[in-house]
XYZ file of C-alpha atoms in Angstrom:
395
model
C 110.530 118.740 95.009
C 108.469 117.954 97.474
C 108.369 119.608 100.850
C 108.255 118.087 104.040
C 106.811 120.091 106.954
C 108.925 119.292 109.763
C 107.853 119.199 113.345
C 109.019 122.859 114.634
C 110.228 121.455 117.925
C 110.089 118.156 119.436
C 106.554 116.836 121.060
C 106.596 116.301 124.788
C 107.293 112.693 126.090
C 104.389 110.529 125.579
C 103.332 106.825 126.974
C 105.128 104.150 125.435
C 104.837 103.007 121.649
C 101.747 101.038 120.521
C 102.707 98.006 118.347
C 99.399 96.282 116.686
C 100.011 93.562 114.172
C 97.724 93.193 111.030
C 97.721 89.241 110.923
C 95.252 86.572 111.167
C 96.342 84.245 114.237
C 96.777 81.433 111.538
C 99.383 83.869 109.720
C 103.042 82.507 110.185
C 105.122 85.616 112.442
C 108.185 85.099 113.443
C 108.671 85.754 116.551
C 111.999 87.642 115.810
C 110.411 90.143 113.640
C 107.609 90.512 116.814
C 110.644 91.330 118.920
C 112.178 93.837 116.269
C 108.737 95.677 116.129
C 108.664 95.838 120.539
C 112.801 96.742 120.134
C 111.632 99.992 117.384
C 108.918 100.453 119.787
C 111.183 101.626 123.017
C 112.938 104.177 120.919
C 112.741 107.683 121.672
C 109.725 109.663 120.108
C 108.040 106.453 119.114
C 104.212 106.701 118.753
C 103.169 103.434 116.751
C 104.606 100.693 115.028
C 101.940 98.849 112.666
C 103.226 95.580 110.731
C 101.530 93.891 108.257
C 101.040 90.363 107.622
C 103.812 90.500 105.681
C 105.918 91.398 108.558
C 109.534 89.347 109.025
C 113.102 90.257 110.456
C 115.049 92.764 108.644
C 118.882 93.618 109.467
C 118.449 95.415 112.808
C 114.052 96.350 111.804
C 111.902 94.373 111.089
C 110.366 94.357 107.222
C 106.585 94.959 106.559
C 105.857 97.818 109.345
C 105.085 101.092 109.555
C 106.675 103.145 112.514
C 105.329 107.040 113.448
C 107.531 108.802 115.537
C 108.400 112.291 116.539
C 112.466 111.589 115.872
C 113.843 110.663 112.241
C 115.628 107.117 111.839
C 117.242 106.631 108.943
C 117.992 103.064 109.979
C 114.134 102.180 109.753
C 113.963 102.887 106.059
C 117.475 101.153 105.475
C 119.212 101.820 102.479
C 117.007 100.802 99.272
C 115.562 104.165 99.649
C 112.972 104.538 97.206
C 112.563 100.936 96.572
C 108.973 100.345 95.058
C 106.543 98.249 92.658
C 105.308 100.008 89.203
C 103.114 98.579 86.932
C 102.778 99.149 83.409
C 100.631 97.771 80.538
C 102.031 96.272 77.613
C 100.632 95.148 74.376
C 101.869 91.967 72.874
C 100.650 89.886 69.908
C 101.451 86.734 71.502
C 102.827 85.718 74.936
C 104.793 82.668 74.669
C 106.802 82.341 77.786
C 110.058 80.972 76.135
C 110.207 83.257 73.478
C 109.733 86.411 75.441
C 112.259 85.004 78.214
C 115.337 85.207 74.985
C 114.572 88.776 74.520
C 114.877 90.348 77.882
C 117.866 92.452 77.920
C 120.943 92.225 80.317
C 119.021 94.507 83.131
C 122.551 94.161 84.813
C 124.427 96.463 83.052
C 123.389 100.247 83.296
C 122.507 102.130 81.041
C 125.689 104.276 79.767
C 125.180 107.840 78.555
C 127.831 107.652 75.392
C 127.963 103.899 74.930
C 124.175 103.655 74.866
C 123.487 107.395 73.434
C 121.119 105.774 70.974
C 118.808 103.519 73.227
C 115.311 104.718 72.953
C 114.778 103.989 76.812
C 116.494 106.975 77.506
C 112.924 108.482 76.344
C 111.641 107.445 80.069
C 114.129 110.246 81.552
C 112.269 113.802 81.662
C 114.508 115.862 82.786
C 117.648 115.579 85.142
C 118.514 112.402 86.746
C 118.042 113.055 90.539
C 121.443 113.653 92.236
C 123.089 113.432 89.070
C 123.472 109.398 90.279
C 123.894 107.706 86.760
C 125.406 104.420 88.451
C 123.543 101.524 87.989
C 120.395 103.324 85.983
C 118.193 101.215 84.204
C 119.620 97.749 86.213
C 116.931 95.762 88.551
C 119.545 94.853 91.585
C 119.603 91.488 93.473
C 117.261 90.348 96.560
C 113.520 89.985 95.790
C 113.857 92.753 92.965
C 112.570 91.707 89.622
C 110.990 92.364 86.442
C 108.140 90.230 85.269
C 105.809 90.194 82.197
C 102.414 88.917 83.695
C 98.762 88.570 82.245
C 96.023 89.712 84.285
C 94.006 86.483 85.528
C 91.191 87.424 87.491
C 89.036 90.804 87.662
C 88.270 90.501 91.643
C 86.330 94.617 91.230
C 85.009 95.481 88.058
C 84.804 99.117 89.150
C 88.090 99.571 90.343
C 89.688 97.608 87.497
C 87.744 99.482 84.386
C 88.883 102.684 86.302
C 92.717 101.766 86.031
C 91.549 100.787 82.156
C 92.377 96.887 82.687
C 90.698 93.633 81.850
C 91.197 89.499 82.301
C 93.732 88.919 79.750
C 96.030 92.033 79.639
C 99.584 92.052 80.007
C 101.339 94.361 82.580
C 105.204 94.695 83.455
C 105.604 94.763 86.893
C 108.929 96.434 87.885
C 110.183 95.686 91.816
C 113.346 98.228 92.079
C 114.972 100.854 94.665
C 117.363 103.582 94.351
C 120.550 100.887 93.686
C 123.906 102.568 95.257
C 122.095 106.392 95.630
C 120.169 104.893 99.360
C 122.688 102.910 100.378
C 124.958 106.105 99.470
C 122.844 108.131 101.948
C 122.581 105.650 104.798
C 125.681 105.147 105.107
C 127.140 108.731 105.537
C 124.404 109.036 108.203
C 125.560 105.627 110.015
C 129.226 106.408 109.618
C 129.018 108.972 112.185
C 125.704 108.543 114.054
C 125.014 104.489 113.498
C 121.635 103.730 114.470
C 120.571 107.381 115.963
C 118.335 109.720 115.106
C 119.404 112.169 111.943
C 120.650 115.060 113.379
C 119.177 117.354 110.892
C 116.240 115.554 109.444
C 115.333 118.107 106.932
C 119.310 117.725 105.170
C 118.537 113.725 105.789
C 114.953 114.171 103.690
C 116.600 116.263 101.056
C 118.485 113.494 99.976
C 115.910 110.770 100.906
C 113.318 112.576 98.335
C 116.318 112.438 95.625
C 116.419 108.661 95.946
C 112.553 108.350 95.969
C 112.390 110.484 93.108
C 115.475 108.573 91.556
C 114.011 105.078 92.454
C 110.566 106.098 90.729
C 112.724 107.181 87.415
C 114.659 103.642 87.615
C 111.560 101.567 87.181
C 110.467 103.692 84.130
C 113.463 103.394 82.605
C 113.965 98.946 83.343
C 109.985 99.144 81.725
C 110.898 100.733 78.429
C 113.699 99.036 78.190
C 112.381 95.895 78.440
C 109.041 97.050 76.661
C 111.856 97.942 73.621
C 113.452 94.340 73.563
C 110.107 92.421 73.688
C 108.843 94.727 70.198
C 106.588 96.866 72.564
C 105.723 100.483 72.574
C 106.352 101.866 76.489
C 103.703 102.720 78.590
C 103.440 105.525 81.875
C 102.956 103.346 85.095
C 99.055 102.888 85.794
C 100.575 101.955 89.694
C 103.727 102.749 91.450
C 104.062 103.139 94.774
C 107.494 103.203 96.958
C 107.398 100.955 100.045
C 110.968 102.171 101.896
C 110.626 105.890 102.532
C 109.780 108.536 105.193
C 106.458 110.464 105.399
C 106.159 113.674 107.547
C 102.743 113.351 108.595
C 100.377 114.846 110.994
C 103.286 116.408 112.599
C 105.566 112.729 113.282
C 107.830 110.813 110.929
C 106.273 108.102 109.276
C 108.603 105.565 108.583
C 107.740 102.684 105.966
C 109.895 99.486 105.673
C 108.613 97.207 103.107
C 105.125 98.805 103.815
C 103.505 100.782 101.173
C 100.967 103.820 101.059
C 97.850 102.516 101.959
C 95.645 105.560 102.349
C 93.290 106.004 99.182
C 96.416 104.243 96.788
C 96.454 101.548 94.189
C 99.018 98.842 95.155
C 100.509 96.366 93.469
C 101.172 93.392 96.185
C 103.519 91.228 95.013
C 103.438 87.189 94.825
C 106.618 84.884 93.960
C 107.844 83.705 90.857
C 105.531 80.966 91.105
C 101.958 82.173 92.090
C 99.377 85.609 91.593
C 100.317 89.076 92.553
C 97.212 90.689 93.720
C 96.318 94.794 92.457
C 94.713 96.273 95.537
C 92.919 99.504 96.325
C 94.435 100.753 99.859
C 92.114 102.541 102.301
C 94.333 101.912 105.460
C 93.592 104.944 108.556
C 95.909 105.818 111.347
C 95.443 102.877 113.026
C 97.790 101.040 110.452
C 99.906 104.009 109.563
C 98.021 104.871 106.390
C 99.624 101.560 104.698
C 99.798 98.292 103.434
C 101.437 95.042 102.990
C 104.009 95.113 99.933
C 104.363 91.272 99.395
C 104.262 87.686 100.531
C 107.106 88.498 102.881
C 110.130 86.027 103.534
C 109.260 82.835 105.833
C 112.394 81.278 105.154
C 115.784 83.621 105.618
C 118.086 83.317 102.312
C 120.466 80.419 104.171
C 117.630 78.376 104.894
C 115.722 78.491 101.108
C 119.252 77.778 99.622
C 119.684 74.506 102.103
C 115.932 73.268 101.954
C 115.745 74.724 98.116
C 118.809 72.526 96.692
C 117.523 69.279 99.254
C 113.638 69.868 97.140
C 114.097 71.280 93.834
C 116.149 71.177 90.745
C 116.873 74.324 89.240
C 115.000 73.593 86.298
C 111.605 73.356 88.565
C 112.525 76.552 89.891
C 113.193 77.956 86.535
C 109.491 76.514 85.127
C 107.210 77.267 87.598
C 103.908 75.256 88.319
C 101.644 78.726 86.289
C 103.576 77.709 83.387
C 105.835 81.088 83.773
C 109.644 80.786 83.154
C 112.080 82.944 85.743
C 115.164 84.221 83.864
C 117.936 84.110 86.551
C 121.779 83.233 85.838
C 122.966 83.218 89.568
C 121.722 79.421 90.628
C 122.129 80.854 94.498
C 119.529 83.157 94.151
C 117.456 81.124 92.280
C 117.072 79.174 95.309
C 117.147 82.174 98.122
C 114.099 83.255 96.176
C 112.005 80.369 95.389
C 108.426 80.392 95.910
C 108.392 78.127 99.091
C 110.661 80.853 100.974
C 107.813 83.325 101.387
C 104.525 83.232 102.820
C 101.263 82.321 100.717
C 100.137 85.678 99.314
C 96.482 84.721 99.463
C 96.832 85.086 103.389
C 98.361 88.086 103.090
C 95.486 89.467 100.971
C 93.206 87.762 103.144
C 94.593 89.375 106.359
C 94.140 92.924 104.579
C 90.568 92.273 103.529
C 89.619 91.067 107.303
C 91.255 94.411 108.943
C 89.812 96.286 106.270
C 92.864 97.714 104.825
C 92.278 97.182 101.062
C 90.049 95.474 98.093
C 91.601 93.177 95.960
C 90.786 94.764 92.570
C 92.837 92.010 90.618
C 95.124 88.930 90.312
C 97.927 88.261 87.773
C 99.891 85.607 86.545
C 103.681 85.136 86.086
C 104.837 84.777 82.130
C 108.144 85.580 82.597
C 110.096 86.633 85.756
C 113.194 88.373 85.178
C 115.876 88.332 87.979
C 119.480 88.247 86.195
C 120.215 87.933 83.305
C 120.990 84.030 81.466
C 123.956 85.067 79.520
C 122.941 83.196 76.194
C 119.783 84.769 75.923
C 120.864 87.964 77.103
C 123.607 88.157 74.497
C 120.962 86.890 72.092
C 118.593 89.629 73.149
C 121.318 92.450 73.343
C 122.366 91.853 69.277
C 118.856 92.183 68.541
C 118.760 95.316 70.186
C 121.205 96.991 68.588
C 120.212 96.044 65.262
C 117.003 97.017 65.691
C 118.413 100.319 67.014
C 120.520 100.919 64.204
C 117.581 99.604 61.621
C 115.482 102.705 63.144
C 117.930 105.261 62.952
């Protein structure tokens, strides 16, 4: 269990918090997101708000921001405590999107300790499940969460890529998921009593928070193992796993990250969209950026706008096969439109802004092969039957 060195006593009042936006003048930043940053900066105890180039409005607090305060505010982290992105190397003989898309398992169905007792993905669970929370284990969730088989397309920094053991043409699994119902339960327990107010007992909140962070990391490993086995590959350990919804106690203050990844000497996968590249970067952000970097392309449209515009502009089939030749597994048509690539900012601009502000060094770019969002009923059922046959054959 991680140890937080909490502030022993409240620090004296300080000047109003500063807000810094790490984006170029040409980057699209919504005024509503900037207004949320200013609202956060006005909270008691807030010291500094660092907004990333993927900044966009969230429910009550901006997404794509790192917020340092002498007071702990659970609502600034939100309900998906522990959400993050992990990268797992995977070896496959052939990566044909059509064949592999049909083999993805149903990642809406949680692993059950009894029914799925023989599932080899359980090997990813080393020790106890944090908080004993089995609900949703091995599921990806909705929203912008995904599991993606991707190919390393371009090496941008050979030294860093070599350190990670990756080369052009290699395949990886990228897993973006969080703590499912556990984080929601933790936030609700706070908000039902205190609303958007501060944590009355920061140490107690952080104990629960740490469980959710560990659970999210474990869930990403279980998801990767389920997919690897379904594709006929051996699971591997992650070479990158960074949580972007959490609180870190640093230099005597609470550093809240909401859609912002730790950027102090970390490798971070910054997700693009289903139809564009993602970028793995070596992050080296300093205190002016609250030691943080972006976590993805960032939305430029609300879900409602993306749904309305997408239906007028695209067909379902156009969104299931992307311009880069990859396939999207998504049986939920509404989600397919809400998560269309056009609903997001240009990932290349986000990366350029991080480079311009000296927050990160791009290491490599990946191109999607298959992106899983929710099961396509036909392919998931076929993959599930194959998986059970394979397990019986090995036992």
